[in-house]
């Protein structure tokens, strides 16, 4: 039986008439999606997430893991949209070093800000629930002062947009007309908070992401907000209590398939392939994050052991070492501030770590030197 997942409306933009796609409400019907279609994959994904949550107990501070995981997600979700910034750029910017591609780094930093704000809202009993308003506020933070700043940050679009192609007439996809957007989003919000569906939460997240991308409610930043919504729903439904997984890594690696699967929902009604692809992505991303945590925990434990065995180490160098996973690039002045100590004490602490090869001096200068916890950065960037 041929499926239709929406209807087409004629919309006019830039003087061209185009067929804009209007998706049906969730959950999919004719035929219904059956939870049985995804039992095995859903169980694998749940197990992978449970293992990931368990392994996070290996490190003394889960904050380290969150520091790097959230930054990787911010970076990778932005790279899907063509941003060129690297993890080192991000660490450099936080350390106050000069960064060449400032605009790209600013976009990634904005995503971090939007993500943290969303998380705070969901954790605050007085905060906003997952809603259109929450997404608009996250969008405002995402585009604040960056390239998309002229594209109505925080507001639903009031004009027809299109995806791919140089103009509406040769677009790959034309989302719903602007006057339909708020109704479609209200519908999506209702589905999120509806208890009656028997679909597993992770399958619902896959459906919601696809529907959001189809609605394409903003003039810019739809991909990033749609992926931020995935992370928010994972937290909201207790699928992963801390955002330790960076799913955007998998989506970036399989970018053309990611877009193809979303497109096949609209053209062929193929929800099953998209949901399977999404659940496989969760398994892969959770396993990758788990391996990364084990590698980081092992590197930090080895380096800590070397430091503790060193005759030159003292309280300041121990304290500095414990800060490195959340301050992987630094100057002596930054160390002095963080340790709240004198310049000579900070210098001595850095020298101990440099002598052990834990910290690497980056400039080769006598003055204004900068340092890096290089092995750790390489591990995270790999």
Short mmCIF file of C-alpha atoms in Angstrom, two decimals:
data_model
loop_
_atom_site.label_atom_id
_atom_site.label_comp_id
_atom_site.label_asym_id
_atom_site.label_seq_id
_atom_site.Cartn_x
_atom_site.Cartn_y
_atom_site.Cartn_z
CA UNK A 1 0.00 0.00 0.00
CA UNK A 2 1.37 3.45 -0.84
CA UNK A 3 1.66 5.74 2.10
CA UNK A 4 1.28 9.46 2.28
CA UNK A 5 2.82 11.31 5.19
CA UNK A 6 1.47 14.71 4.17
CA UNK A 7 -0.16 16.79 1.48
CA UNK A 8 1.11 19.52 -0.84
CA UNK A 9 -0.02 23.13 -0.92
CA UNK A 10 0.86 25.71 -3.53
CA UNK A 11 2.95 28.46 -1.94
CA UNK A 12 4.35 31.53 -3.65
CA UNK A 13 7.77 32.93 -2.82
CA UNK A 14 10.17 35.18 -4.73
CA UNK A 15 7.58 35.29 -7.52
CA UNK A 16 7.60 31.49 -7.98
CA UNK A 17 4.79 29.05 -7.22
CA UNK A 18 6.09 25.95 -5.47
CA UNK A 19 4.62 22.81 -3.91
CA UNK A 20 5.13 23.12 -0.16
CA UNK A 21 4.84 19.97 1.96
CA UNK A 22 2.36 19.88 4.84
CA UNK A 23 3.05 16.86 7.11
CA UNK A 24 0.29 14.84 8.77
CA UNK A 25 0.19 14.86 12.59
CA UNK A 26 2.15 12.33 14.63
CA UNK A 27 2.02 9.44 15.29
CA UNK A 28 2.18 8.07 11.74
CA UNK A 29 -0.94 6.26 10.59
CA UNK A 30 -2.04 4.21 7.57
CA UNK A 31 -0.45 1.92 8.56
CA UNK A 32 0.38 2.60 12.22
CA UNK A 33 3.95 2.16 13.38
CA UNK A 34 4.17 -0.90 15.61
CA UNK A 35 6.46 -0.91 18.68
CA UNK A 36 7.25 -4.53 17.72
CA UNK A 37 9.07 -3.26 14.60
CA UNK A 38 11.79 -1.80 16.81
CA UNK A 39 11.90 -4.08 19.87
CA UNK A 40 15.43 -5.43 19.31
CA UNK A 41 17.02 -2.15 18.23
CA UNK A 42 15.29 -0.23 21.01
CA UNK A 43 16.54 -2.75 23.58
CA UNK A 44 20.10 -2.48 22.20
CA UNK A 45 19.91 1.31 22.42
CA UNK A 46 18.58 1.21 26.00
CA UNK A 47 21.39 -1.19 27.03
CA UNK A 48 24.04 0.98 25.36
CA UNK A 49 22.74 4.05 27.24
CA UNK A 50 22.66 2.13 30.54
CA UNK A 51 26.28 1.00 30.04
CA UNK A 52 27.30 4.56 29.19
CA UNK A 53 25.67 5.88 32.38
CA UNK A 54 27.42 3.13 34.37
CA UNK A 55 30.87 3.76 32.95
CA UNK A 56 30.67 7.47 33.80
CA UNK A 57 31.21 6.36 37.41
CA UNK A 58 34.81 5.47 36.49
CA UNK A 59 36.04 9.04 36.74
CA UNK A 60 36.33 11.13 39.91
CA UNK A 61 34.20 13.91 38.42
CA UNK A 62 31.35 13.50 35.94
CA UNK A 63 31.81 17.24 35.22
CA UNK A 64 34.96 16.43 33.24
CA UNK A 65 33.01 14.11 30.98
CA UNK A 66 30.19 16.60 30.53
CA UNK A 67 32.68 19.37 29.77
CA UNK A 68 34.06 17.47 26.79
CA UNK A 69 30.85 15.67 25.68
CA UNK A 70 28.77 18.86 25.50
CA UNK A 71 31.54 20.64 23.58
CA UNK A 72 31.88 17.76 21.12
CA UNK A 73 28.12 17.80 20.49
CA UNK A 74 28.19 21.60 20.03
CA UNK A 75 31.10 21.31 17.62
CA UNK A 76 29.77 18.39 15.58
CA UNK A 77 26.21 19.71 15.27
CA UNK A 78 27.70 23.00 13.99
CA UNK A 79 30.06 21.17 11.59
CA UNK A 80 27.03 19.45 9.99
CA UNK A 81 25.96 22.99 9.01
CA UNK A 82 29.40 23.79 7.57
CA UNK A 83 31.09 25.45 10.57
CA UNK A 84 34.87 24.90 10.40
CA UNK A 85 35.83 25.36 14.09
CA UNK A 86 37.79 22.60 15.87
CA UNK A 87 37.83 21.43 19.49
CA UNK A 88 41.22 23.12 19.97
CA UNK A 89 39.71 26.41 18.72
CA UNK A 90 37.02 26.08 21.35
CA UNK A 91 39.50 25.37 24.16
CA UNK A 92 41.71 28.26 22.95
CA UNK A 93 38.81 30.68 22.97
CA UNK A 94 37.92 29.64 26.54
CA UNK A 95 41.56 30.13 27.55
CA UNK A 96 41.51 33.66 26.11
CA UNK A 97 43.93 32.83 23.27
CA UNK A 98 43.64 34.39 19.82
CA UNK A 99 41.47 32.29 17.49
CA UNK A 100 41.56 32.77 13.71
CA UNK A 101 38.00 31.73 12.78
CA UNK A 102 36.20 33.77 15.43
CA UNK A 103 32.80 33.64 13.70
CA UNK A 104 32.75 29.84 13.61
CA UNK A 105 33.84 29.56 17.24
CA UNK A 106 31.14 32.08 18.21
CA UNK A 107 28.49 29.86 16.55
CA UNK A 108 29.65 26.84 18.54
CA UNK A 109 29.76 28.88 21.76
CA UNK A 110 26.20 30.06 21.09
CA UNK A 111 25.05 26.45 20.71
CA UNK A 112 26.64 25.68 24.10
CA UNK A 113 24.81 28.64 25.61
CA UNK A 114 21.47 27.56 24.09
CA UNK A 115 22.04 23.98 25.23
CA UNK A 116 22.90 24.92 28.83
CA UNK A 117 19.97 27.31 29.03
CA UNK A 118 17.59 24.56 27.82
CA UNK A 119 19.01 22.10 30.34
CA UNK A 120 18.59 24.62 33.17
CA UNK A 121 14.95 25.18 32.19
CA UNK A 122 14.19 21.46 32.20
CA UNK A 123 15.88 20.96 35.59
CA UNK A 124 14.21 23.92 37.26
CA UNK A 125 10.72 23.12 38.67
CA UNK A 126 9.75 26.68 37.67
CA UNK A 127 11.41 26.39 34.23
CA UNK A 128 9.78 26.00 30.83
CA UNK A 129 8.77 22.46 29.78
CA UNK A 130 9.57 21.19 26.29
CA UNK A 131 7.45 23.53 24.22
CA UNK A 132 7.43 25.87 21.24
CA UNK A 133 8.35 28.71 23.60
CA UNK A 134 11.39 26.79 24.91
CA UNK A 135 12.60 26.14 21.34
CA UNK A 136 12.12 29.80 20.36
CA UNK A 137 14.13 30.96 23.39
CA UNK A 138 16.90 28.43 22.61
CA UNK A 139 16.87 29.67 18.99
CA UNK A 140 17.25 33.28 20.15
CA UNK A 141 20.44 32.29 22.04
CA UNK A 142 21.74 30.20 19.13
CA UNK A 143 21.63 33.06 16.59
CA UNK A 144 22.48 35.92 18.94
CA UNK A 145 25.16 38.09 17.29
CA UNK A 146 26.30 35.48 14.74
CA UNK A 147 25.78 34.92 11.01
CA UNK A 148 22.05 34.15 11.33
CA UNK A 149 21.39 37.22 13.51
CA UNK A 150 19.39 38.86 10.73
CA UNK A 151 17.16 35.77 10.41
CA UNK A 152 14.61 36.59 13.14
CA UNK A 153 16.27 34.92 16.17
CA UNK A 154 13.69 33.47 18.54
CA UNK A 155 10.81 33.93 16.07
CA UNK A 156 8.94 31.48 13.90
CA UNK A 157 9.41 32.29 10.23
CA UNK A 158 6.95 34.57 8.50
CA UNK A 159 8.08 33.75 4.95
CA UNK A 160 8.43 30.64 2.82
CA UNK A 161 11.83 28.93 3.08
CA UNK A 162 13.34 26.08 1.10
CA UNK A 163 16.11 23.50 1.49
CA UNK A 164 18.79 22.87 -1.14
CA UNK A 165 18.85 24.50 -4.56
CA UNK A 166 19.54 28.11 -5.49
CA UNK A 167 15.91 29.26 -5.51
CA UNK A 168 12.49 27.87 -4.49
CA UNK A 169 11.84 26.43 -7.98
CA UNK A 170 14.82 24.04 -7.91
CA UNK A 171 14.79 23.30 -4.16
CA UNK A 172 15.30 19.77 -2.86
CA UNK A 173 12.50 20.32 -0.36
CA UNK A 174 9.98 23.09 0.35
CA UNK A 175 8.68 23.06 3.96
CA UNK A 176 5.13 24.08 4.93
CA UNK A 177 3.92 27.63 4.20
CA UNK A 178 4.60 30.09 7.08
CA UNK A 179 0.94 30.44 8.07
CA UNK A 180 0.85 26.68 8.90
CA UNK A 181 3.94 26.64 11.12
CA UNK A 182 2.48 27.54 14.51
CA UNK A 183 -0.41 25.04 14.16
CA UNK A 184 2.02 22.27 13.16
CA UNK A 185 4.30 23.04 16.11
CA UNK A 186 1.37 23.14 18.54
CA UNK A 187 0.44 19.71 17.21
CA UNK A 188 4.00 18.46 17.72
CA UNK A 189 4.04 19.84 21.27
CA UNK A 190 0.78 17.96 21.96
CA UNK A 191 2.33 14.71 20.69
CA UNK A 192 5.36 15.19 22.98
CA UNK A 193 3.15 15.48 26.05
CA UNK A 194 0.59 12.84 25.05
CA UNK A 195 0.73 9.74 27.24
CA UNK A 196 -1.58 7.57 25.12
CA UNK A 197 0.89 6.30 22.50
CA UNK A 198 2.49 2.92 23.16
CA UNK A 199 5.64 3.72 21.16
CA UNK A 200 8.90 3.57 23.19
CA UNK A 201 10.28 7.03 24.13
CA UNK A 202 13.35 6.68 21.91
CA UNK A 203 11.17 5.91 18.88
CA UNK A 204 9.10 9.00 19.75
CA UNK A 205 12.30 11.11 19.81
CA UNK A 206 13.14 9.88 16.29
CA UNK A 207 9.63 10.80 15.04
CA UNK A 208 9.73 14.22 16.71
CA UNK A 209 13.13 15.11 15.24
CA UNK A 210 11.97 14.17 11.73
CA UNK A 211 8.73 16.12 12.11
CA UNK A 212 10.56 19.19 13.41
CA UNK A 213 12.99 19.14 10.46
CA UNK A 214 10.04 18.78 8.05
CA UNK A 215 8.27 21.80 9.58
CA UNK A 216 11.56 23.78 9.42
CA UNK A 217 10.01 26.52 11.58
CA UNK A 218 12.91 29.02 11.59
CA UNK A 219 14.69 30.92 8.83
CA UNK A 220 18.05 29.57 10.04
CA UNK A 221 19.36 27.12 12.65
CA UNK A 222 16.68 24.43 12.17
CA UNK A 223 19.17 21.55 12.07
CA UNK A 224 20.92 22.62 15.27
CA UNK A 225 17.69 23.31 17.17
CA UNK A 226 16.27 19.99 15.92
CA UNK A 227 19.32 18.13 17.26
CA UNK A 228 19.24 20.13 20.50
CA UNK A 229 15.62 18.93 20.84
CA UNK A 230 16.90 15.31 20.66
CA UNK A 231 19.22 15.92 23.63
CA UNK A 232 16.46 17.75 25.53
CA UNK A 233 13.99 14.88 25.03
CA UNK A 234 16.59 12.32 26.14
CA UNK A 235 16.90 14.21 29.40
CA UNK A 236 13.18 14.98 29.70
CA UNK A 237 12.20 11.31 29.36
CA UNK A 238 15.04 10.04 31.56
CA UNK A 239 16.74 8.12 28.73
CA UNK A 240 20.13 9.50 29.78
CA UNK A 241 20.36 11.56 32.94
CA UNK A 242 23.46 13.48 31.79
CA UNK A 243 24.24 14.47 28.17
CA UNK A 244 27.28 12.21 27.83
CA UNK A 245 26.51 11.16 24.27
CA UNK A 246 27.23 13.23 21.14
CA UNK A 247 24.79 11.83 18.57
CA UNK A 248 25.77 14.54 16.08
CA UNK A 249 29.06 12.66 15.54
CA UNK A 250 27.12 9.75 14.05
CA UNK A 251 24.81 12.06 12.07
CA UNK A 252 27.81 13.95 10.67
CA UNK A 253 29.60 10.74 9.72
CA UNK A 254 26.48 9.51 7.89
CA UNK A 255 25.31 12.95 6.80
CA UNK A 256 24.02 12.07 3.33
CA UNK A 257 22.15 9.04 4.70
CA UNK A 258 20.75 11.21 7.52
CA UNK A 259 19.22 13.60 4.97
CA UNK A 260 18.17 10.76 2.64
CA UNK A 261 16.29 8.93 5.41
CA UNK A 262 14.47 12.11 6.46
CA UNK A 263 13.56 12.77 2.85
CA UNK A 264 12.22 9.21 2.33
CA UNK A 265 9.63 9.83 5.07
CA UNK A 266 8.15 12.62 2.97
CA UNK A 267 8.50 10.96 -0.45
CA UNK A 268 7.76 7.30 0.40
CA UNK A 269 6.24 7.31 3.87
CA UNK A 270 9.23 5.27 5.06
CA UNK A 271 9.24 5.99 8.79
CA UNK A 272 10.70 2.57 9.67
CA UNK A 273 14.07 3.10 7.94
CA UNK A 274 14.49 6.49 9.59
CA UNK A 275 13.66 5.15 13.08
CA UNK A 276 16.02 2.18 12.61
CA UNK A 277 18.79 4.52 11.41
CA UNK A 278 18.21 6.76 14.45
CA UNK A 279 18.27 3.87 16.96
CA UNK A 280 21.43 2.45 15.35
CA UNK A 281 22.90 5.93 15.75
CA UNK A 282 22.11 5.95 19.47
CA UNK A 283 23.82 2.55 19.90
CA UNK A 284 26.92 3.69 17.97
CA UNK A 285 27.15 7.08 19.70
CA UNK A 286 26.71 5.55 23.16
CA UNK A 287 29.41 2.91 22.49
CA UNK A 288 31.78 5.60 21.14
CA UNK A 289 31.18 7.82 24.18
CA UNK A 290 31.77 4.83 26.48
CA UNK A 291 35.11 4.02 24.79
CA UNK A 292 36.09 7.68 25.03
CA UNK A 293 35.32 7.82 28.75
CA UNK A 294 37.42 4.70 29.39
CA UNK A 295 40.32 6.16 27.38
CA UNK A 296 40.13 9.54 29.18
CA UNK A 297 39.83 7.88 32.60
CA UNK A 298 42.87 5.75 31.86
CA UNK A 299 45.00 8.67 30.56
CA UNK A 300 44.14 10.86 33.57
CA UNK A 301 44.79 7.99 36.04
CA UNK A 302 48.20 7.26 34.44
CA UNK A 303 49.22 10.93 34.48
CA UNK A 304 48.01 11.36 38.05
CA UNK A 305 50.09 8.37 39.14
CA UNK A 306 53.20 9.87 37.51
CA UNK A 307 52.55 13.17 39.27
CA UNK A 308 52.07 11.53 42.68
CA UNK A 309 55.36 9.63 42.24
CA UNK A 310 57.28 12.80 41.39
CA UNK A 311 59.52 14.18 44.13
CA UNK A 312 58.99 17.73 42.83
CA UNK A 313 55.18 17.69 42.99
CA UNK A 314 53.35 19.59 45.70
CA UNK A 315 49.82 20.76 46.57
CA UNK A 316 49.71 23.45 43.83
CA UNK A 317 50.71 21.04 41.04
CA UNK A 318 48.19 18.45 42.33
CA UNK A 319 45.41 21.05 42.30
CA UNK A 320 46.41 22.28 38.85
CA UNK A 321 46.39 18.74 37.47
CA UNK A 322 42.83 18.13 38.70
CA UNK A 323 41.72 21.26 36.79
CA UNK A 324 43.25 20.24 33.45
CA UNK A 325 40.35 18.15 32.07
CA UNK A 326 38.21 21.31 32.24
CA UNK A 327 41.05 23.72 31.41
CA UNK A 328 43.11 21.89 28.77
CA UNK A 329 44.73 25.09 27.37
CA UNK A 330 46.10 27.68 29.80
CA UNK A 331 48.62 30.38 30.65
CA UNK A 332 50.46 30.80 33.94
CA UNK A 333 48.29 33.84 34.65
CA UNK A 334 45.13 31.75 34.23
CA UNK A 335 46.61 29.13 36.59
CA UNK A 336 47.44 31.86 39.10
CA UNK A 337 43.82 33.05 39.03
CA UNK A 338 42.31 29.58 39.21
CA UNK A 339 44.54 28.48 42.09
CA UNK A 340 44.20 31.90 43.73
CA UNK A 341 47.93 31.93 44.42
CA UNK A 342 51.10 33.89 43.62
CA UNK A 343 52.76 34.01 40.19
CA UNK A 344 55.90 32.10 41.36
CA UNK A 345 53.74 29.30 42.87
CA UNK A 346 51.67 29.04 39.68
CA UNK A 347 54.88 29.00 37.57
CA UNK A 348 56.38 26.24 39.72
CA UNK A 349 53.19 24.13 39.47
CA UNK A 350 53.17 24.44 35.66
CA UNK A 351 56.91 23.61 35.50
CA UNK A 352 56.30 20.34 37.41
CA UNK A 353 53.64 19.25 34.90
CA UNK A 354 55.81 20.36 31.98
CA UNK A 355 58.79 18.40 33.36
CA UNK A 356 56.64 15.24 33.45
CA UNK A 357 55.46 15.83 29.86
CA UNK A 358 51.84 16.24 31.02
CA UNK A 359 51.68 19.91 30.02
CA UNK A 360 53.28 20.97 26.74
CA UNK A 361 54.44 24.56 26.07
CA UNK A 362 52.95 25.75 22.77
CA UNK A 363 54.71 29.01 21.81
CA UNK A 364 58.46 28.44 22.20
CA UNK A 365 58.69 31.99 23.57
CA UNK A 366 60.33 33.20 26.75
CA UNK A 367 57.31 35.37 27.65
CA UNK A 368 53.54 35.04 27.33
CA UNK A 369 53.81 31.28 27.06
CA UNK A 370 50.77 29.08 26.65
CA UNK A 371 50.38 25.44 27.63
CA UNK A 372 48.28 22.49 26.59
CA UNK A 373 47.20 19.17 28.10
CA UNK A 374 47.99 17.86 24.65
CA UNK A 375 47.49 14.10 25.05
CA UNK A 376 44.01 14.74 26.44
CA UNK A 377 43.05 17.13 23.62
CA UNK A 378 44.28 14.63 21.00
CA UNK A 379 42.26 11.87 22.64
CA UNK A 380 39.08 13.98 22.55
CA UNK A 381 39.69 15.16 18.99
CA UNK A 382 40.28 11.65 17.65
#
